Coordinates of C-alpha atoms in Angstrom, one line a residue:
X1 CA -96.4 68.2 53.5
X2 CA -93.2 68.6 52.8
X3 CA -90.8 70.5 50.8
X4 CA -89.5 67.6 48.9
X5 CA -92.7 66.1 49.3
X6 CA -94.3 69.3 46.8
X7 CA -91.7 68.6 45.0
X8 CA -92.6 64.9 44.3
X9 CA -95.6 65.7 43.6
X10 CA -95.2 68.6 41.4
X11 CA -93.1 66.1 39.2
X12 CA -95.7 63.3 39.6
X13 CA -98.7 65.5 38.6
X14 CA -96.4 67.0 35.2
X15 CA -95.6 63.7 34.4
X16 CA -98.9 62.9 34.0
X17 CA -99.9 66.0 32.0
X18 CA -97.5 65.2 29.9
X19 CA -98.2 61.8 29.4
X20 CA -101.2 62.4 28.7
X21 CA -101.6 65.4 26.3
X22 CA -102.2 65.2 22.9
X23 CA -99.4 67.9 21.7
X24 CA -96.6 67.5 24.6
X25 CA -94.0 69.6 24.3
X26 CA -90.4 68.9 24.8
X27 CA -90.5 69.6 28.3
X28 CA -93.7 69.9 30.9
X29 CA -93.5 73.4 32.5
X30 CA -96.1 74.6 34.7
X31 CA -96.8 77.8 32.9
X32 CA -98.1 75.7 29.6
X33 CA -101.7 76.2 29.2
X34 CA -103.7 72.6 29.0
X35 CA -105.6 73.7 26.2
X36 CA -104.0 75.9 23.7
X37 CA -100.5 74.5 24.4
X38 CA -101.3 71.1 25.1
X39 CA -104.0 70.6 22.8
X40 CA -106.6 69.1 25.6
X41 CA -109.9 69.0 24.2
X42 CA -112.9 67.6 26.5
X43 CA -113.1 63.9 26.6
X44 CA -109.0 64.3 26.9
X45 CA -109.1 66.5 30.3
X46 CA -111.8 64.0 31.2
X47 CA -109.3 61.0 31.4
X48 CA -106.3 63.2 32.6
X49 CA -108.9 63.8 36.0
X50 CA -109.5 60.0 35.8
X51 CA -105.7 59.6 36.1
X52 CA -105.1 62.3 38.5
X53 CA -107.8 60.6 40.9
X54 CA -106.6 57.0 40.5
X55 CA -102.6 58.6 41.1
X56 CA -103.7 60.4 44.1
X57 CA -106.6 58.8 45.6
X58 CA -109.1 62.0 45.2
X59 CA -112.3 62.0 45.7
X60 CA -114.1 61.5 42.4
X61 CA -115.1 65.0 40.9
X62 CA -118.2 66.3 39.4
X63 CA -117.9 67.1 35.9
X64 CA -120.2 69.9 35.6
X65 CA -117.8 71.9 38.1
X66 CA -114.4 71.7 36.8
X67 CA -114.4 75.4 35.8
X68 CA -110.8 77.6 36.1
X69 CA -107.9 75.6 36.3
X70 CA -105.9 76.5 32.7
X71 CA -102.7 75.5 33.5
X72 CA -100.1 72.9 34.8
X73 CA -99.1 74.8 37.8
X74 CA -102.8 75.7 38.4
X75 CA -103.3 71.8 38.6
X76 CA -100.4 71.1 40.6
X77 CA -101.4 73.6 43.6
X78 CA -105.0 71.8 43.5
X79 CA -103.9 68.6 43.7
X80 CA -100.7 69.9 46.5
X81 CA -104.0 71.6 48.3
X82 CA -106.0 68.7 47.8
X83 CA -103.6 66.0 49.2
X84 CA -102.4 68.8 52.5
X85 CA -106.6 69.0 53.1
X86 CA -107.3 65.7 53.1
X87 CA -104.6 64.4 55.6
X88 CA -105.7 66.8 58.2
X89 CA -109.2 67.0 59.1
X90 CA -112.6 65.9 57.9
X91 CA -113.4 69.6 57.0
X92 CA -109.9 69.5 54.8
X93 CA -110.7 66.5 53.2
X94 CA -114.4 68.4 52.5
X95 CA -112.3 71.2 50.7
X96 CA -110.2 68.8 49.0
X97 CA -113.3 67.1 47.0
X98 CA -114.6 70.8 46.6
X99 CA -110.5 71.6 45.2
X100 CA -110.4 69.0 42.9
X101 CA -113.7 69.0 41.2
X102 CA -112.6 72.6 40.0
X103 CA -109.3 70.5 38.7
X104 CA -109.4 71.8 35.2
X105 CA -111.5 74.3 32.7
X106 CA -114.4 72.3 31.6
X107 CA -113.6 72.4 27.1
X108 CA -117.5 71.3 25.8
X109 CA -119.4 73.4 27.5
X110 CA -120.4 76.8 25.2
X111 CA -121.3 78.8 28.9
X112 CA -121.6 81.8 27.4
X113 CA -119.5 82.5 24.3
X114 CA -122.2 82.2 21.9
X115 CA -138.2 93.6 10.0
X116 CA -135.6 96.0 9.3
X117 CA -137.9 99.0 8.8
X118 CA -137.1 102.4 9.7
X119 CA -133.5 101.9 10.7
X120 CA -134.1 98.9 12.7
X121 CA -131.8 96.3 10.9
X122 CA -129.6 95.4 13.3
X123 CA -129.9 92.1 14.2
X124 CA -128.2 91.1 18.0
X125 CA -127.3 87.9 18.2
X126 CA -126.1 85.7 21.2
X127 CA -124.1 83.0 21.2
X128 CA -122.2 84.2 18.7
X129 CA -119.0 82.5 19.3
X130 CA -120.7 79.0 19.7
X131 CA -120.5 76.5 16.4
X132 CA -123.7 77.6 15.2
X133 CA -123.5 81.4 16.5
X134 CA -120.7 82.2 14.4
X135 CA -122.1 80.4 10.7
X136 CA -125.2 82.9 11.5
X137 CA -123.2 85.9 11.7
X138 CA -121.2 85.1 8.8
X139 CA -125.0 84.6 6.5
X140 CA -126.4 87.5 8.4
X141 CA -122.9 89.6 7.4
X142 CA -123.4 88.4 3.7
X143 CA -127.0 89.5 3.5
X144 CA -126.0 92.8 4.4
X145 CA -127.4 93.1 8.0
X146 CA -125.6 94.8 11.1
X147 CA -125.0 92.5 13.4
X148 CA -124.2 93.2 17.4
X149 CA -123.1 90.4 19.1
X150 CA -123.7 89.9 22.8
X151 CA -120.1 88.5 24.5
X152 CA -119.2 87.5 27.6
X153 CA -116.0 86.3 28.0
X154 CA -114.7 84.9 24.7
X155 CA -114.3 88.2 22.1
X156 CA -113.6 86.4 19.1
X157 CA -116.0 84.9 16.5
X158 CA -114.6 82.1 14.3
X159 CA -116.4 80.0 11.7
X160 CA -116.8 76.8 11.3
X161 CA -113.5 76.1 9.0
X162 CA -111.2 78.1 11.3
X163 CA -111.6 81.7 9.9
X164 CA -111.8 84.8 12.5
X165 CA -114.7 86.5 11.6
X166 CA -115.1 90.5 11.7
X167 CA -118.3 90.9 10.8
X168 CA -120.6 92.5 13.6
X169 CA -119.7 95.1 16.6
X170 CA -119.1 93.4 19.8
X171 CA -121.5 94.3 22.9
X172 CA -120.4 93.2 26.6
X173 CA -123.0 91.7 28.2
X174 CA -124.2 88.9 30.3
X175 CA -127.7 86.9 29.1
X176 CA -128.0 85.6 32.9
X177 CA -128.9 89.4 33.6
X178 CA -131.9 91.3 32.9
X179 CA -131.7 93.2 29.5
X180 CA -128.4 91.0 28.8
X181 CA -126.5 92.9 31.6
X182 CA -126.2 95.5 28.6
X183 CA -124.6 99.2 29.6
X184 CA -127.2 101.6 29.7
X185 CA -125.5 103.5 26.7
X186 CA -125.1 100.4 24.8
X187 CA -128.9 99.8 25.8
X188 CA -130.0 102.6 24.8
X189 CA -127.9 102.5 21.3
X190 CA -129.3 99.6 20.6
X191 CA -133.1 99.7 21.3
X192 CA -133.2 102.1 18.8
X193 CA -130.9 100.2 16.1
X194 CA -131.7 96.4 16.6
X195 CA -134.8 94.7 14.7
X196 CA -134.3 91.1 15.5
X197 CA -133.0 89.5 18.3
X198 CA -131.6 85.8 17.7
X199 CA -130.5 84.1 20.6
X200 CA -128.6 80.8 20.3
X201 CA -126.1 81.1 23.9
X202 CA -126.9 78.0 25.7
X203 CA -124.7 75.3 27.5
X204 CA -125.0 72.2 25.5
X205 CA -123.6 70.1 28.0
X206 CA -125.1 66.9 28.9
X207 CA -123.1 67.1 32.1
X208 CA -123.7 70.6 33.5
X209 CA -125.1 71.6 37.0
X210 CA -128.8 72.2 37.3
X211 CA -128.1 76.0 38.1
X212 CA -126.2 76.0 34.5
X213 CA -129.0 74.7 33.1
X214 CA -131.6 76.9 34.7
X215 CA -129.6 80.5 35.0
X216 CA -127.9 80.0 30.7
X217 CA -131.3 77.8 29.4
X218 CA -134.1 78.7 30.7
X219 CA -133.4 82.3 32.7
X220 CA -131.4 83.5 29.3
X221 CA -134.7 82.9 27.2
X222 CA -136.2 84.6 29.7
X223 CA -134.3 87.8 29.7
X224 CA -134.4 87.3 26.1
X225 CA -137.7 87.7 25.7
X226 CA -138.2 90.5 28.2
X227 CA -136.0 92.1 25.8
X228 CA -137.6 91.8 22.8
X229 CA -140.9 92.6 24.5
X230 CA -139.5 95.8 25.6
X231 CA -137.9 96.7 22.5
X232 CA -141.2 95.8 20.5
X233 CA -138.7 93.6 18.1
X234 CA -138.9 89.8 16.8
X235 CA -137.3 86.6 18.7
X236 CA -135.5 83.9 16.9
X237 CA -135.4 81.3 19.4
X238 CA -132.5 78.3 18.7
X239 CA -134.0 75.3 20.5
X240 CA -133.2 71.9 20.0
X241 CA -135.5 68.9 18.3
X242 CA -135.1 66.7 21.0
X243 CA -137.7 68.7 23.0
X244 CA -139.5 65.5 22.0
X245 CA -138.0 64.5 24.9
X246 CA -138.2 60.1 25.0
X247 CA -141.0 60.1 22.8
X248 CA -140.6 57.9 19.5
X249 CA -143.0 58.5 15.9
X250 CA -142.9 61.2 13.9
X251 CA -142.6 64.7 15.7
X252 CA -144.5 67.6 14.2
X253 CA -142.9 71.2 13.8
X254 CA -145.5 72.6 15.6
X255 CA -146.2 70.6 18.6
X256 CA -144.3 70.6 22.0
X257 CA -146.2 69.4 25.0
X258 CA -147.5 65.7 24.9
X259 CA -146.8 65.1 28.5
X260 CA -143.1 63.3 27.6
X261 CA -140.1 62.7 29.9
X262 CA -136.9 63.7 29.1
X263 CA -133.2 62.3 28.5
X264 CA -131.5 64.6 30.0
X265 CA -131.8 67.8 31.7
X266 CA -130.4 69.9 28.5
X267 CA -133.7 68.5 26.7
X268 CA -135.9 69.8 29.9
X269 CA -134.5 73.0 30.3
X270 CA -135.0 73.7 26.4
X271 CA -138.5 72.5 26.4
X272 CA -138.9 75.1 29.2
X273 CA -137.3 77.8 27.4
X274 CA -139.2 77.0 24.3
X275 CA -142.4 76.9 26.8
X276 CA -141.9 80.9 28.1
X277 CA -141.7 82.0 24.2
X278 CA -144.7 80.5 22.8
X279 CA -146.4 81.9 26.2
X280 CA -145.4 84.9 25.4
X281 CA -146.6 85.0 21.8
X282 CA -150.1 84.9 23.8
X283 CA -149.5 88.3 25.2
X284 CA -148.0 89.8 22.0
X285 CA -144.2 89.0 21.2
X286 CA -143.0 88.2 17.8
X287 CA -141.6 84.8 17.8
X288 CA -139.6 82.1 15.4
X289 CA -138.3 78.7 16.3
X290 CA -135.4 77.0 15.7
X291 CA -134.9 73.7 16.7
X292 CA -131.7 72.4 15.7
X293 CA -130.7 68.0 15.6
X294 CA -127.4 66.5 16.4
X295 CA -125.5 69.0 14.9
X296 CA -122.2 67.9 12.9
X297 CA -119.7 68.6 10.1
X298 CA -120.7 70.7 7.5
X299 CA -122.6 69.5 4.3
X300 CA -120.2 68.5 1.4
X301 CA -116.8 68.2 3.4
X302 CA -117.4 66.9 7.1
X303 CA -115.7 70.1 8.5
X304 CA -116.0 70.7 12.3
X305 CA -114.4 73.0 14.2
X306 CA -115.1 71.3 17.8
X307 CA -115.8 67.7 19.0
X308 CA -118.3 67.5 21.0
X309 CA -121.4 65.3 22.4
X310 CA -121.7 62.5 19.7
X311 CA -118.4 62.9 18.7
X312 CA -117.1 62.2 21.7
X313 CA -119.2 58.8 22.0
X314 CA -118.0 58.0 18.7
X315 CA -114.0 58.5 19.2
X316 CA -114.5 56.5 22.9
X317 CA -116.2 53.5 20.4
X318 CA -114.0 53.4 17.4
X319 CA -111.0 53.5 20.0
X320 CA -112.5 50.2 22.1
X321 CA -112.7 52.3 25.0
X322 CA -116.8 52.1 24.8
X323 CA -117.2 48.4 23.5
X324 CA -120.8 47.7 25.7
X325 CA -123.7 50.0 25.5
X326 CA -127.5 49.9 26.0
X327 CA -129.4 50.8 23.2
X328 CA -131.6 49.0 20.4
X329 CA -130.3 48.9 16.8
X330 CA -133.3 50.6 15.4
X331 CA -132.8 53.7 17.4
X332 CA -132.6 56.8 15.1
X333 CA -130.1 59.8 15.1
X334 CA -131.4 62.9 13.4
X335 CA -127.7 64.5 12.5
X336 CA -128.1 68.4 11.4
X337 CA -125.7 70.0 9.4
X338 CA -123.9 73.2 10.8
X339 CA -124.4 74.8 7.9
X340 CA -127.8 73.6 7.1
X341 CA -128.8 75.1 10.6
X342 CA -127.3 78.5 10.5
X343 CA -129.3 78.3 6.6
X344 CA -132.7 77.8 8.8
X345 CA -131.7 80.4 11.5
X346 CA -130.7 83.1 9.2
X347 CA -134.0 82.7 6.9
X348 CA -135.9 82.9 9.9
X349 CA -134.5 86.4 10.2
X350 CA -134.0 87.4 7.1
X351 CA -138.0 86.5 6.0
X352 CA -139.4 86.9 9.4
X353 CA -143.0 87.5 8.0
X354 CA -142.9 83.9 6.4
X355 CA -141.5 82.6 9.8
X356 CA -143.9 84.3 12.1
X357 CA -145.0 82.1 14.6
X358 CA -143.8 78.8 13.3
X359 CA -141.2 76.5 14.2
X360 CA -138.8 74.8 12.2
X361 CA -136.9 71.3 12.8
X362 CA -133.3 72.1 11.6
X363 CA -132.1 68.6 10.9
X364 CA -130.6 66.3 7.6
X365 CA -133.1 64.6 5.7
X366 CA -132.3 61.3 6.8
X367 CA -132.2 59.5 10.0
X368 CA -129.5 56.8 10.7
X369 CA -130.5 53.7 12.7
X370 CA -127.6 52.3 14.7
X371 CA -127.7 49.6 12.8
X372 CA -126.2 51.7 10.0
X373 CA -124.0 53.7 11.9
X374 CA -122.2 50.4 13.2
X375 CA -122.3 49.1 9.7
X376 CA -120.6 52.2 8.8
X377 CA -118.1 52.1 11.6
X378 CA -117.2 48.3 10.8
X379 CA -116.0 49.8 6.9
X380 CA -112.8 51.1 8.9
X381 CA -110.4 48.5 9.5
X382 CA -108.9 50.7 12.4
X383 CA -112.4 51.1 14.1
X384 CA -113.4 49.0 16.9
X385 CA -117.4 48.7 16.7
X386 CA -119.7 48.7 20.0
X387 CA -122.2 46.1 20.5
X388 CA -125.5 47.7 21.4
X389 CA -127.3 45.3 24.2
X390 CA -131.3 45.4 25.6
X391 CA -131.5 48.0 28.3
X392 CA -132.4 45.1 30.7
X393 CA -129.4 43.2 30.1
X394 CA -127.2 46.1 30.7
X395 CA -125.3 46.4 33.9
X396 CA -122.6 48.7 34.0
X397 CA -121.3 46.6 36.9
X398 CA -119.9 44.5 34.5
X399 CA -117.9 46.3 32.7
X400 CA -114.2 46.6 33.5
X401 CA -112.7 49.5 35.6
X402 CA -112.1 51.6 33.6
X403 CA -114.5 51.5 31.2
X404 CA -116.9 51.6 33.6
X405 CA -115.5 55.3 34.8
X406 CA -115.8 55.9 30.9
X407 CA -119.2 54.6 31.1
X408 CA -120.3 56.5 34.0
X409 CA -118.8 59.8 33.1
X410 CA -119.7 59.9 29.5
X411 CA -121.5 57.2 27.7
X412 CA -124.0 57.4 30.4
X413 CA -124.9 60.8 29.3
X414 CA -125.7 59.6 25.1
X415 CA -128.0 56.4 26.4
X416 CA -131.3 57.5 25.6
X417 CA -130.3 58.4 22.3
X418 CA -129.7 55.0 21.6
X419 CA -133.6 54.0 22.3
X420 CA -135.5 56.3 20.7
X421 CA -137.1 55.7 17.5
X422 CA -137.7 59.5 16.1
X423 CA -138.4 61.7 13.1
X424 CA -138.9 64.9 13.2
X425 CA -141.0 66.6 10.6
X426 CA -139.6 69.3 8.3
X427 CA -142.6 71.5 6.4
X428 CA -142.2 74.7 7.7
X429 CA -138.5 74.3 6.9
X430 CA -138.8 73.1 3.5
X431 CA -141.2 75.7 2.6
X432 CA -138.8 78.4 4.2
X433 CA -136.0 77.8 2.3
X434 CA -137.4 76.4 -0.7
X435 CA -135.8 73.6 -0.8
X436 CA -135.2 70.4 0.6
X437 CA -132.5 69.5 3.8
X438 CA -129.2 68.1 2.7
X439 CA -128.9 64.1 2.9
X440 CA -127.6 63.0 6.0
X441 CA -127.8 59.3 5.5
X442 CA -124.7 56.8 5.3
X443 CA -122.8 58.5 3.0
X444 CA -122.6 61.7 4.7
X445 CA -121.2 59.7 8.0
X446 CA -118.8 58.7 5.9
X447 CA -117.9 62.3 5.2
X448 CA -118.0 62.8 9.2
X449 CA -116.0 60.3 9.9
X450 CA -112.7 60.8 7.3
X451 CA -112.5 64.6 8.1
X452 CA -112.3 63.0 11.9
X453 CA -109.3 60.7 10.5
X454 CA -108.1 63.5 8.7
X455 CA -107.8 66.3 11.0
X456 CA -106.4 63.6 13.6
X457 CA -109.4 63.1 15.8
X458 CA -109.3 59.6 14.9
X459 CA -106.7 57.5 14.2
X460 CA -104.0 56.1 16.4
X461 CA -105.2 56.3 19.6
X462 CA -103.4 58.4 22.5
X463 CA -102.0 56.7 25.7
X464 CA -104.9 55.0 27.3
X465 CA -105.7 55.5 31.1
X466 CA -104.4 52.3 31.8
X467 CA -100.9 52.7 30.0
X468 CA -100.4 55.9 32.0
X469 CA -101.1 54.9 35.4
X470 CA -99.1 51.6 34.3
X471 CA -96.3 53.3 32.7
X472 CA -95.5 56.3 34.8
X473 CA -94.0 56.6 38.1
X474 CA -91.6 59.7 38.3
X475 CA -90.8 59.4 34.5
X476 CA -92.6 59.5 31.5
X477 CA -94.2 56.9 29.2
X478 CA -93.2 56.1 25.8
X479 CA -95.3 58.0 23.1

């Protein structure tokens, strides 16, 4: 390519940046960082890759690998690299694909964040950064116990509502590695300080790679509880209740194996995790189960500090960019909480002997049929509803274009949520924390869904793919 040729294409590719982002600046540099200066959140860096691939003609990318890229000039080069590779050999146009699908940082994904007797009262915690992570340090802090949290890459821990939170000593370490990757002096340190081990670092992702799933899920768990075997210390496990996999009824705290299938691969590779822990409470380790719902704002105000998974769904409904899906209208959600969850997770700890060898479903008291949630949705005059068709009369082939890609990419991913007809049981958490779980009914998606207008993650929509591809040439589109 060209000199003038980069150029245009520089100019192209921050004219769509800028188009697209939901805090553009005056002017699009190629130093400004997509996410903290632009304000990309997932689904948002999901249609900017949609527009970049339509634009360019790229190959289409795989989601689960667009790790790196965290700035405009970062995107520019791929692209520049990507369009060079693909006009000169089939081996370029290889690279190109591989370039592209590493296009920009996936946002959504937490990778890796995130019996006190004798001493031993230091609880380490992984996943400490993540949405739930940090609301269990903050309950563990307030109880009084040490906490050592096990971090990667991210070094600070922020609750829920925004607050950085000091509590805990940091720990570098890495849960893909045996004993965490720890130092051996911080090892060492710890073995003889820690009396709990909670671990809660997973990718969430519906739409990672199956070596995400396998090396942050299941190998994780695995070094965690090689860990806590050799340290001769409990494990709090954080699963997720939808190890139920595409069963329907009323699931049991205590039961996991009923020969099911699976949704997606973040349900298998939990109900594999959750597999090596009970095994191992055959050959001696100390174990407690967590198994979170559909966790969302907190109890009482809505607050969220990311949008992800469901929420995503939702803000692709309410904005018509999702208007067909499959699913039945007595399908249940089980919505959880954030606060209610760190509340089971931290009295898991904090009265181990009570939660020894038991597992507890972490979710709202209520379920919410789809039926409710679109009568819900249809209460806001700015909200477009979805219409929820049989499964057999489905075919995403006839949707349009675009929201096909939207379909493919993301909706896709939520579908067997939309069929199953589940309750989860909540004994052992009841009796834990004496008391009932918070409602989680109608009323409390209302709460959900004003702190969403509120904070701005609903409301007036931003530039659709369609108005930016239509609207932008060299310039920019109208905002």
């Amino acid at each position: 390519m060209t000199a003038v040729a980069d150029a245009a294409v520089a100019e192209r590719v921050r004219s769509l940046v800028h188009a697209m982002a939901p805090d553009p600046p005056a002017e699009a540099g190629n130093d400004q960082r997509l996410v903290e200066d632009l304000g990309f959140e997932s689904l948002r860096l999901t249609e900017l890759t949609v527009v970049l691939e339509r634009a360019f003609g790229l190959p289409r990318h795989k989601p689960e690998r667009l790790i790196g890229v965290r700035r405009v000039g970062d995107v520019i080069a791929l692209v520049t690299a990507g369009l060079l590779a693909a006009a000169t050999s089939d081996e370029g146009a290889r690279y190109a694909n591989n370039a592209h699908s590493r296009l920009l940082g996936h946002v959504g994904t937490e990778r890796l964040h995130d019996d006190g007797m004798g001493g031993r009262d230091t609880v380490l915690v992984t996943g400490a950064t993540g949405l739930v992570g940090a609301e269990v340090v903050a309950r563990l802090a307030a109880a009084t116990r040490p906490v050592a949290a096990v971090l990667h890459s991210n070094a600070r821990i922020v609750r829920n509502d925004g607050t950085a939170l000091g509590a805990g000593s940091p720990v570098a370490g890495d849960i893909r590695m045996p004993g965490f990757g720890l130092a051996e002096r911080d090892s060492t340190d710890l073995s003889e300080r820690v009396g709990t081990i909670v671990h809660c670092a997973a990718t969430t992702a519906f739409d990672a790679a199956p070596a995400d799933y396998h090396e942050l899920n299941v190998r994780g768990t695995a070094n965690a509880v090689a860990l806590a075997k050799a340290w001769d210390v409990p494990l709090v496990y954080v699963s997720t209740a939808y190890v139920c996999g595409n069963r329907s009824g009323t699931i049991t705290e205590g039961e996991l194996d009923a020969g099911q299938t699976f949704g997606n691969q973040y349900e298998e590779s939990k109900f594999h995790a959750e597999h090596l822990v009970r095994t191992a409470g055959e050959l001696g380790l100390r174990w407690s189960i967590v198994r979170p719902g559909i966790v969302t704002g907190a109890t009482g105000t809505g607050v969220i500090r990311e949008y992800k998974n469901l929420y995503t769904v939702v803000k692709l409904m309410v904005e018509g960019k999702l208007r067909s899906l499959p699913g039945r209208y007595d399908a249940t959600l089980s919505l959880a909480p954030v606060d209610h969850v760190a509340d089971v997770i931290a009295a898991a700890v904090l009265d181990f002997d009570s939660a020894h060898q038991r597992t507890f479903h972490a979710v709202g008291r209520d379920t919410l049929s789809l039926r409710e949630v679109s009568d819900v949705l249809a209460e806001y005059p700015s909200f477009e509803v979805a219409t929820f068709v049989p499964e057999g009369t489905f075919h995403e082939d006839d949707l349009g274009g675009i929201e096909r890609e939207y379909y493919r990419r993301i909706g896709s991913l939520y579908t067997s949520y939309f069929h199953r007809r589940v309750t989860f049981e909540t004994t052992n958490t009841e009796v834990l924390l004496g008391q009932s779980a918070p409602s989680s009914g109608k009323e409390y998606l209302r709460l959900l869904l004003d702190y969403c207008l509120e904070s701005g993650y609903l409301g007036v929509p931003l530039p659709s793919i369609e108005e930016v591809l239509a609207g932008i040439d060299l310039g920019g589109v109208d905002r």
